Coordinates of C-alpha atoms in Angstrom, one line a residue:
Chain A
L1 CA -3.9 -4.2 20.0
T2 CA -3.2 -6.8 22.7
D3 CA -1.7 -6.0 26.0
R4 CA 0.9 -8.8 25.8
S5 CA 2.2 -8.0 29.3
Q6 CA -0.9 -9.6 30.7
N7 CA -0.1 -13.1 29.4
P8 CA 3.6 -13.9 29.0
T9 CA 3.0 -16.7 26.5
H10 CA 1.7 -14.0 24.1
T11 CA 5.3 -12.7 23.8
W12 CA 6.6 -16.1 22.7
P13 CA 7.3 -16.5 19.0
R14 CA 4.5 -18.6 17.5
L15 CA 4.9 -20.8 14.5
Y16 CA 2.6 -22.8 12.3
V17 CA 4.0 -26.3 11.6
D18 CA 2.8 -28.9 9.2
S19 CA 3.2 -32.0 11.4
P20 CA 1.3 -33.6 14.3
L21 CA 1.9 -32.2 17.8
G22 CA 2.0 -34.0 21.1
A23 CA 4.0 -34.0 24.4
G24 CA 7.6 -34.7 23.5
T25 CA 7.1 -34.5 19.7
V26 CA 10.4 -33.5 18.1
L27 CA 10.3 -31.8 14.8
T28 CA 12.9 -30.2 12.5
L29 CA 12.3 -26.9 10.8
A30 CA 13.6 -26.7 7.2
R31 CA 15.9 -23.9 6.2
D32 CA 13.2 -21.3 5.4
Q33 CA 11.3 -21.6 8.7
A34 CA 14.5 -22.0 10.7
H35 CA 15.7 -18.8 9.2
Y36 CA 12.4 -17.1 10.0
L37 CA 12.4 -18.3 13.6
V38 CA 16.1 -17.3 14.3
H39 CA 16.6 -14.2 12.2
V40 CA 13.1 -12.6 12.0
L41 CA 11.6 -13.7 15.3
R42 CA 15.0 -13.6 16.9
A43 CA 14.5 -16.8 18.9
K44 CA 17.5 -18.2 20.8
L45 CA 18.2 -21.6 22.2
E46 CA 16.5 -20.7 25.6
T47 CA 13.5 -18.9 24.0
P48 CA 10.2 -20.5 24.8
I49 CA 8.0 -20.8 21.7
R50 CA 4.5 -21.9 20.7
L51 CA 3.4 -24.2 17.9
F52 CA 0.1 -25.0 16.3
N53 CA -0.8 -27.1 13.3
G54 CA -4.5 -26.4 12.8
Q55 CA -5.5 -29.6 14.5
D56 CA -3.8 -30.3 17.8
G57 CA -4.2 -27.0 19.6
D58 CA -1.6 -24.5 20.8
W59 CA 1.6 -26.0 22.3
A60 CA 4.4 -24.7 24.4
A61 CA 7.7 -25.9 22.9
E62 CA 11.4 -25.5 23.3
I63 CA 14.3 -25.2 20.9
A64 CA 16.3 -28.4 21.2
H65 CA 19.0 -27.6 18.7
I66 CA 20.0 -24.7 16.4
S67 CA 22.4 -25.2 13.5
K68 CA 23.0 -23.2 10.3
Q69 CA 20.9 -25.6 8.3
S70 CA 18.0 -26.3 10.6
V71 CA 16.3 -26.0 13.9
E72 CA 15.0 -28.8 16.1
L73 CA 12.0 -28.2 18.3
R74 CA 10.4 -30.2 21.0
A75 CA 6.7 -29.8 21.9
L76 CA 6.3 -29.7 25.7
R77 CA 2.7 -29.1 26.9
L78 CA -0.7 -28.2 25.5
L79 CA -1.5 -24.5 26.2
C80 CA -4.9 -24.5 24.6
P81 CA -6.9 -27.4 23.1
Q82 CA -8.2 -27.1 19.5
T83 CA -11.7 -25.7 19.4
A84 CA -14.4 -25.4 16.7
E85 CA -14.2 -22.2 14.6
P86 CA -16.9 -20.4 12.7
D87 CA -17.3 -21.5 9.1
V88 CA -17.3 -18.5 6.9
W89 CA -15.8 -18.2 3.4
L90 CA -14.8 -14.9 1.7
C91 CA -15.3 -15.1 -2.0
C92 CA -13.7 -11.9 -3.4
A93 CA -12.1 -10.6 -6.6
P94 CA -8.4 -10.2 -6.4
L95 CA -7.2 -6.6 -6.1
K96 CA -4.0 -4.7 -6.7
K97 CA -1.1 -6.0 -4.6
Q98 CA -1.2 -4.0 -1.4
H99 CA -5.0 -4.0 -1.2
F100 CA -5.2 -7.8 -1.7
D101 CA -2.4 -8.5 0.7
D102 CA -4.2 -6.4 3.3
T103 CA -7.5 -8.2 2.6
L104 CA -5.8 -11.6 3.1
T105 CA -4.1 -10.5 6.3
K106 CA -7.0 -8.8 7.9
A107 CA -9.5 -11.5 6.9
T108 CA -7.2 -14.0 8.6
E109 CA -7.2 -11.9 11.8
L110 CA -11.0 -11.6 11.5
G111 CA -11.3 -15.4 11.5
V112 CA -12.2 -16.2 7.9
S113 CA -12.1 -20.0 7.3
R114 CA -11.6 -20.0 3.5
I115 CA -10.7 -17.4 0.9
I116 CA -11.8 -18.0 -2.7
P117 CA -10.4 -15.5 -5.3
I118 CA -13.1 -15.1 -8.0
L119 CA -12.6 -13.8 -11.5
T120 CA -15.4 -11.6 -12.7
E121 CA -16.1 -9.5 -15.7
R122 CA -14.6 -6.5 -14.2
T123 CA -11.7 -8.1 -12.3
Q124 CA -8.6 -6.3 -13.4
I125 CA -6.2 -8.6 -11.6
R126 CA -6.4 -12.1 -13.2
E127 CA -3.3 -13.8 -11.6
V128 CA -3.0 -14.7 -8.0
N129 CA 0.2 -16.1 -6.5
T130 CA -1.4 -18.6 -4.2
A131 CA 1.9 -19.7 -2.6
R132 CA 2.7 -16.1 -1.7
C133 CA -0.8 -15.7 -0.3
R134 CA -0.4 -18.7 1.9
L135 CA 2.8 -17.3 3.4
L136 CA 1.0 -14.0 4.2
I137 CA -1.9 -15.9 5.7
K138 CA 0.4 -18.1 7.8
E139 CA 2.2 -15.2 9.3
A140 CA -1.1 -13.4 10.0
A141 CA -2.5 -16.5 11.7
E142 CA 0.6 -16.9 13.8
Q143 CA 0.3 -13.4 15.1
A144 CA -3.5 -13.4 15.4
E145 CA -3.4 -16.3 17.9
R146 CA -5.5 -18.4 15.5
L147 CA -5.5 -22.2 15.9
T148 CA -6.0 -22.8 12.2
L149 CA -4.9 -21.4 8.8
P150 CA -7.7 -20.3 6.5
Q151 CA -7.6 -22.2 3.2
I152 CA -6.9 -20.2 0.1
D153 CA -8.1 -21.6 -3.3
E154 CA -6.7 -21.0 -6.7
A155 CA -8.6 -18.2 -8.4
L156 CA -11.5 -19.4 -10.5
P157 CA -14.3 -17.9 -12.6
L158 CA -17.4 -16.8 -10.7
A159 CA -19.6 -19.0 -13.0
R160 CA -17.6 -22.1 -12.1
L161 CA -17.8 -21.4 -8.4
L162 CA -21.6 -20.9 -8.6
A163 CA -22.1 -24.1 -10.7
A164 CA -20.5 -26.1 -7.8
W165 CA -22.0 -24.1 -5.0
P166 CA -22.9 -26.3 -2.0
S167 CA -26.6 -26.1 -1.3
D168 CA -26.1 -26.0 2.5
R169 CA -24.1 -22.8 2.5
T170 CA -25.8 -19.4 2.7
L171 CA -24.2 -16.8 0.4
F172 CA -24.3 -13.1 1.3
L173 CA -23.7 -10.9 -1.7
C174 CA -22.5 -7.5 -0.8
A175 CA -24.4 -5.3 -3.1
E176 CA -25.5 -1.7 -3.3
A177 CA -28.9 -0.2 -2.8
G178 CA -31.5 -2.1 -5.0
S179 CA -33.4 -4.5 -2.8
A180 CA -30.4 -5.5 -0.7
C181 CA -31.1 -6.0 3.0
P182 CA -29.1 -4.1 5.6
I183 CA -26.4 -6.5 6.6
N184 CA -27.2 -6.9 10.3
E185 CA -30.9 -7.5 9.5
A186 CA -29.9 -10.3 7.0
L187 CA -27.4 -11.8 9.4
T188 CA -29.8 -11.8 12.3
N189 CA -32.4 -13.5 10.2
S190 CA -30.0 -16.3 9.3
R191 CA -28.2 -16.5 12.5
L192 CA -27.8 -20.1 13.5
D193 CA -25.0 -21.6 15.5
Y194 CA -21.4 -22.5 15.2
K195 CA -22.3 -25.1 12.6
A196 CA -23.9 -22.6 10.3
K197 CA -22.1 -22.4 6.9
H198 CA -21.9 -19.0 5.4
A199 CA -20.0 -17.2 2.6
L200 CA -19.5 -13.5 1.9
F201 CA -19.3 -12.4 -1.8
V202 CA -17.5 -9.1 -2.6
G203 CA -16.9 -7.9 -6.2
P204 CA -14.0 -6.1 -7.7
E205 CA -13.5 -2.3 -7.9
G206 CA -16.4 -1.4 -10.3
G207 CA -18.6 -4.1 -8.8
F208 CA -20.2 -7.2 -10.1
S209 CA -22.0 -6.7 -13.5
V210 CA -25.8 -6.8 -13.5
A211 CA -25.7 -10.3 -15.2
E212 CA -23.3 -11.6 -12.5
R213 CA -25.4 -10.2 -9.7
D214 CA -28.5 -11.8 -11.2
A215 CA -26.7 -15.1 -11.6
V216 CA -25.6 -15.1 -7.9
L217 CA -29.0 -14.0 -6.6
K218 CA -30.8 -16.6 -8.7
R219 CA -29.4 -19.2 -6.3
E220 CA -31.7 -20.1 -3.5
E221 CA -28.9 -19.8 -0.9
A222 CA -28.2 -16.2 -1.9
V223 CA -29.1 -13.0 0.0
A224 CA -28.2 -9.5 -1.1
V225 CA -26.9 -7.4 1.7
R226 CA -25.9 -3.8 1.8
L227 CA -23.2 -2.0 3.8
G228 CA -24.7 1.5 4.2
P229 CA -25.2 4.5 2.0
R230 CA -21.5 5.3 1.2
I231 CA -19.4 3.7 -1.5
L232 CA -16.8 1.3 0.0
R233 CA -13.7 0.2 -1.8
A234 CA -13.7 -3.6 -2.3
D235 CA -11.2 -4.3 0.4
T236 CA -13.1 -2.1 2.9
A237 CA -16.3 -3.9 2.0
A238 CA -14.8 -7.4 2.5
L239 CA -13.4 -6.5 6.0
A240 CA -16.5 -4.7 7.1
A241 CA -18.8 -7.6 6.1
L242 CA -16.6 -10.1 7.8
A243 CA -16.5 -8.0 11.0
C244 CA -20.3 -7.7 11.0
W245 CA -20.6 -11.4 10.4
Q246 CA -18.3 -12.3 13.3
A247 CA -20.1 -9.9 15.6
S248 CA -23.5 -11.3 14.7
C249 CA -23.1 -15.0 13.6
G250 CA -19.5 -15.9 14.4
D251 CA -17.6 -16.3 17.7
W252 CA -17.5 -12.7 18.8
P253 CA -20.7 -12.9 20.8
S254 CA -18.8 -15.4 23.1
T255 CA -16.8 -14.1 25.9
K256 CA -14.1 -16.7 25.7
G257 CA -10.6 -15.2 25.5
P258 CA -7.8 -15.7 23.1
V259 CA -5.5 -18.7 23.2
K260 CA -3.9 -18.9 26.6
Chain B
L1 CA -17.4 -2.0 -5.2
T2 CA -20.1 0.1 -6.8
D3 CA -21.6 -0.6 -10.1
R4 CA -21.1 2.8 -11.5
S5 CA -22.8 2.0 -14.8
Q6 CA -26.1 2.0 -12.9
N7 CA -25.9 5.7 -12.1
P8 CA -24.1 7.9 -14.6
T9 CA -23.4 10.7 -12.0
H10 CA -21.2 8.2 -10.2
T11 CA -18.7 8.3 -13.0
W12 CA -18.4 12.1 -12.7
P13 CA -15.3 13.5 -11.0
R14 CA -16.3 14.6 -7.5
L15 CA -14.6 17.4 -5.6
Y16 CA -14.9 18.8 -2.1
V17 CA -14.8 22.6 -2.1
D18 CA -14.5 25.0 0.8
S19 CA -17.1 27.5 -0.3
P20 CA -20.9 27.9 -0.3
L21 CA -22.8 26.1 -3.1
G22 CA -26.1 27.2 -4.8
A23 CA -27.5 27.2 -8.3
G24 CA -25.3 29.4 -10.5
T25 CA -22.5 29.7 -7.9
V26 CA -19.2 30.3 -9.7
L27 CA -16.0 29.3 -7.9
T28 CA -12.4 29.3 -8.8
L29 CA -10.1 26.4 -7.9
A30 CA -6.6 27.3 -6.9
R31 CA -3.6 25.7 -8.6
D32 CA -3.5 22.5 -6.5
Q33 CA -7.1 21.6 -6.9
A34 CA -7.1 22.7 -10.5
H35 CA -4.2 20.4 -11.2
Y36 CA -5.9 17.5 -9.4
L37 CA -9.1 18.0 -11.4
V38 CA -7.4 18.3 -14.8
H39 CA -4.4 16.0 -14.5
V40 CA -5.4 13.4 -11.9
L41 CA -9.2 13.1 -12.5
R42 CA -8.6 14.0 -16.2
A43 CA -11.6 16.4 -16.4
K44 CA -12.0 18.3 -19.7
L45 CA -14.1 21.5 -20.4
E46 CA -17.1 19.4 -21.3
T47 CA -16.8 16.9 -18.3
P48 CA -19.8 17.1 -15.9
I49 CA -18.5 17.2 -12.3
R50 CA -20.0 17.1 -8.8
L51 CA -19.2 19.3 -5.9
F52 CA -19.9 19.1 -2.2
N53 CA -18.9 21.3 0.7
G54 CA -20.1 19.4 3.8
Q55 CA -23.2 21.7 4.2
D56 CA -25.1 22.3 1.0
G57 CA -25.5 18.8 -0.4
D58 CA -24.2 17.2 -3.6
W59 CA -24.2 19.5 -6.7
A60 CA -23.9 18.9 -10.4
A61 CA -21.5 21.4 -11.9
E62 CA -19.8 22.4 -15.1
I63 CA -16.3 23.6 -15.9
A64 CA -16.7 27.2 -17.1
H65 CA -13.1 27.9 -17.8
I66 CA -9.7 26.0 -17.7
S67 CA -6.4 27.9 -17.7
K68 CA -2.9 26.9 -16.7
Q69 CA -3.3 28.8 -13.4
S70 CA -6.8 27.9 -12.3
V71 CA -10.2 26.3 -13.2
E72 CA -13.5 28.1 -12.9
L73 CA -16.6 26.0 -12.0
R74 CA -20.3 26.7 -12.0
A75 CA -22.7 24.8 -9.8
L76 CA -25.8 23.9 -11.7
R77 CA -28.3 21.9 -9.8
L78 CA -28.7 20.0 -6.5
L79 CA -28.4 16.3 -6.9
C80 CA -28.9 15.3 -3.3
P81 CA -29.7 17.5 -0.3
Q82 CA -27.5 17.5 2.8
T83 CA -28.7 14.9 5.3
A84 CA -27.8 14.2 8.9
E85 CA -25.0 11.8 9.4
P86 CA -24.2 9.5 12.3
D87 CA -22.1 11.0 15.0
V88 CA -19.2 8.6 15.8
W89 CA -15.6 9.5 16.7
L90 CA -12.6 7.3 16.3
C91 CA -10.0 7.9 19.0
C92 CA -7.0 5.9 18.0
A93 CA -3.2 5.9 18.5
P94 CA -1.3 6.9 15.3
L95 CA 0.4 3.9 13.5
K96 CA 3.2 3.4 11.1
K97 CA 2.6 5.3 7.8
Q98 CA 0.7 2.9 5.6
H99 CA -1.3 1.5 8.4
F100 CA -2.5 4.9 9.6
D101 CA -3.1 6.1 6.0
D102 CA -5.4 3.0 5.6
T103 CA -7.1 3.7 8.8
L104 CA -7.9 7.3 7.8
T105 CA -9.1 6.3 4.4
K106 CA -11.2 3.3 5.4
A107 CA -12.6 5.1 8.5
T108 CA -13.7 7.9 6.1
E109 CA -15.4 5.4 3.8
L110 CA -17.1 3.8 6.9
G111 CA -18.6 7.2 7.8
V112 CA -16.6 8.2 10.9
S113 CA -17.4 11.8 11.9
R114 CA -14.2 12.8 13.7
I115 CA -10.8 11.2 14.1
I116 CA -8.7 12.0 17.2
P117 CA -5.1 10.7 17.2
I118 CA -4.3 9.8 20.8
L119 CA -0.8 9.6 22.3
T120 CA -0.5 6.7 24.8
E121 CA 2.2 5.1 26.8
R122 CA 3.0 2.6 24.1
T123 CA 2.3 4.8 21.1
Q124 CA 5.5 4.5 19.0
I125 CA 4.5 7.2 16.4
R126 CA 4.3 10.5 18.2
E127 CA 4.1 12.9 15.2
V128 CA 1.1 13.2 12.9
N129 CA 1.1 15.3 9.8
T130 CA -2.4 16.6 10.1
A131 CA -2.4 18.5 6.8
R132 CA -1.4 15.3 5.0
C133 CA -4.2 13.4 6.8
R134 CA -6.7 16.0 5.7
L135 CA -5.7 15.5 2.1
L136 CA -6.1 11.7 2.4
I137 CA -9.5 12.1 4.1
K138 CA -10.7 14.6 1.5
E139 CA -9.9 12.2 -1.4
A140 CA -11.5 9.3 0.4
A141 CA -14.6 11.3 1.1
E142 CA -14.8 12.4 -2.6
Q143 CA -14.7 8.8 -3.7
A144 CA -16.9 7.4 -1.0
E145 CA -19.9 9.7 -2.0
R146 CA -19.9 11.2 1.5
L147 CA -21.5 14.6 1.9
T148 CA -19.1 15.7 4.6
L149 CA -15.4 15.4 5.5
P150 CA -14.6 13.9 8.9
Q151 CA -12.8 16.2 11.2
I152 CA -9.2 15.3 12.1
D153 CA -7.7 16.7 15.3
E154 CA -4.1 17.3 16.2
A155 CA -2.7 14.4 18.2
L156 CA -3.1 14.8 21.9
P157 CA -2.3 12.8 25.1
L158 CA -4.9 10.4 26.2
A159 CA -5.1 12.0 29.6
R160 CA -5.9 15.4 28.1
L161 CA -8.6 13.9 25.9
L162 CA -10.2 12.2 29.0
A163 CA -10.0 15.3 31.1
A164 CA -12.2 17.2 28.6
W165 CA -14.4 14.3 27.7
P166 CA -18.0 15.4 27.0
S167 CA -20.4 13.7 29.4
D168 CA -23.0 13.1 26.8
R169 CA -20.8 10.9 24.6
T170 CA -20.6 7.2 25.1
L171 CA -17.1 5.8 24.8
F172 CA -16.5 2.2 23.7
L173 CA -13.1 1.0 24.6
C174 CA -11.9 -1.9 22.4
A175 CA -10.3 -4.1 24.9
E176 CA -9.4 -7.8 25.2
A177 CA -11.0 -10.4 27.3
G178 CA -11.3 -9.3 30.9
S179 CA -14.8 -8.1 31.6
A180 CA -15.3 -6.6 28.2
C181 CA -18.7 -7.1 26.6
P182 CA -19.1 -8.6 23.1
I183 CA -19.3 -5.5 20.8
N184 CA -22.8 -6.2 19.3
E185 CA -24.2 -6.7 22.8
A186 CA -22.8 -3.5 24.0
L187 CA -23.9 -1.6 20.9
T188 CA -27.4 -3.0 21.1
N189 CA -27.7 -2.0 24.7
S190 CA -26.8 1.6 23.9
R191 CA -28.5 1.9 20.5
L192 CA -30.3 5.1 20.4
D193 CA -31.0 7.1 17.3
Y194 CA -29.2 9.3 14.8
K195 CA -28.6 11.9 17.5
A196 CA -26.7 9.4 19.7
K197 CA -23.1 10.5 20.3
H198 CA -20.6 7.7 20.4
A199 CA -16.8 7.2 20.3
L200 CA -14.6 4.2 19.6
F201 CA -11.3 4.0 21.4
V202 CA -8.5 1.8 19.9
G203 CA -5.0 1.5 21.4
P204 CA -1.7 1.3 19.7
E205 CA 0.1 -1.9 18.7
G206 CA 0.8 -3.3 22.2
G207 CA -2.4 -2.0 23.6
F208 CA -3.4 0.5 26.2
S209 CA -1.5 0.0 29.5
V210 CA -3.4 -1.3 32.5
A211 CA -3.3 2.2 34.0
E212 CA -4.7 3.8 30.8
R213 CA -7.4 1.2 30.5
D214 CA -8.5 1.9 34.1
A215 CA -8.4 5.6 33.6
V216 CA -10.7 5.3 30.6
L217 CA -13.1 2.8 32.2
K218 CA -13.3 5.0 35.4
R219 CA -15.4 7.4 33.3
E220 CA -19.1 6.9 33.6
E221 CA -19.5 7.1 29.8
A222 CA -17.1 4.3 29.1
V223 CA -17.9 0.7 28.1
A224 CA -15.3 -2.0 27.4
V225 CA -16.1 -4.0 24.3
R226 CA -14.4 -7.0 22.8
L227 CA -13.9 -8.0 19.2
G228 CA -13.7 -11.8 19.5
P229 CA -11.1 -14.2 20.6
R230 CA -8.3 -13.5 18.1
I231 CA -5.7 -10.8 18.3
L232 CA -6.4 -8.0 15.9
R233 CA -3.8 -5.5 14.8
A234 CA -4.8 -1.9 15.8
D235 CA -5.9 -0.9 12.3
T236 CA -8.0 -4.0 11.9
A237 CA -9.6 -3.4 15.2
A238 CA -10.5 0.2 14.4
L239 CA -12.2 -0.7 11.1
A240 CA -14.0 -3.7 12.5
A241 CA -15.3 -1.7 15.4
L242 CA -16.5 1.1 13.1
A243 CA -18.2 -1.4 10.7
C244 CA -20.0 -3.1 13.7
W245 CA -21.0 0.3 15.0
Q246 CA -22.4 1.5 11.6
A247 CA -24.3 -1.8 11.2
S248 CA -25.9 -1.6 14.6
C249 CA -26.1 2.1 15.6
G250 CA -25.3 4.1 12.5
D251 CA -26.9 4.6 9.2
W252 CA -26.4 1.1 7.8
P253 CA -29.8 -0.2 9.0
S254 CA -31.5 2.3 6.8
T255 CA -32.2 1.3 3.2
K256 CA -31.5 4.7 1.7
G257 CA -29.1 4.5 -1.2
P258 CA -25.9 6.5 -1.8
V259 CA -25.9 10.1 -3.1
K260 CA -27.7 10.2 -6.4

């Protein structure tokens, strides 16, 4: 969607790296990432690139050396300092492959801070390849100009998540009809500031069971929200809820631009 | 996402038909739809089904006759009368296959009333198979419990769409940074009622060109809106904008449930 011609650094290949960044820092990419940079992103020795590590902001960097085995990079100057990001978790049942991949990618673009796959009564998909998820998330974050990677947890049973639920985190359960509150109304009531801790719960295809819904809503931190009169697929509901959350409680009300 | 055990009619196969519906109406499904009902939705002679046509509400129906060539249906009783729906268009550049398919499906779930594929300077995909789009939309509407099908237009150049733009329809251009207004702020300013006519404009991967953006924003009905500081892919932007629109200006603030 971005008009990359407006800001030349947006056309530079951008990589997440797992090491500290500062002016002059030299780092070596291992085989996989070196391959990705050279063969997928098609970087050459003279290509300017950008690096981020989730902590030190966005850096302009140069390629110091390319060999068949590895690539050496040198961080040059800070393009954008690290800033605070909204704190919102997405707790959602895993879905069939393409649908869950899309959920991970789009949730990353939409600025989710943590994704917790939850196993519920009606969850059909019980196995999540977390390493593969991390890779998808990393690539989405690189392209979305995010300064962090969202965390992804190992899948866990809903009951176990609830038992350890932090009492300072509001939990919005996407539910249908019943006594659920229209989402914007609920979000406006609980809108706080960047330090607000929130989570969005989305069930599997087929929904949460009544017992599960009751168990969630028994918690004091829980609010049932509804996303209109139509039936949404689970992946659509997750993204819609996250977009509404960002627009109301997240960093969308700000007029600060993307990473420069 | 729905808990279909709560409302048994939600488990019934649901079909869009292109003919009037009333108590006792008998209609014959042609080969394609008959095949879909019997072999995809696995309906049998005794299976209760639901029908809608975009005008007469949601109907309980029975299968009167199944043969190899066709299926005869009889509408029995009105389950839910036709109601007014929000009037929001999505004007977006076509995308690569899976991304555009998802956009059509999810926009239908999110209650879009009309989809206009626009050809822009940077639109890579210039051909849209509108018949195939209609089929995807129909199936999404059947499953989303919608009472209508959104209209899909033939793809047309942006300039042609703008030249014929109706002066009573507000146009929200999803843009980045610049002087764009945070989306919820813009929507709240223009929030009217169910009769409000709105449209959301989303560019292709690579965005609208500066000239295109200027041409859109020169119109008095146009407002530039932004969807936060991160870079969203075109399909993510379309769905996020539509979700925010429904939550603010559409039918999500209402507490009326889905079709019964």
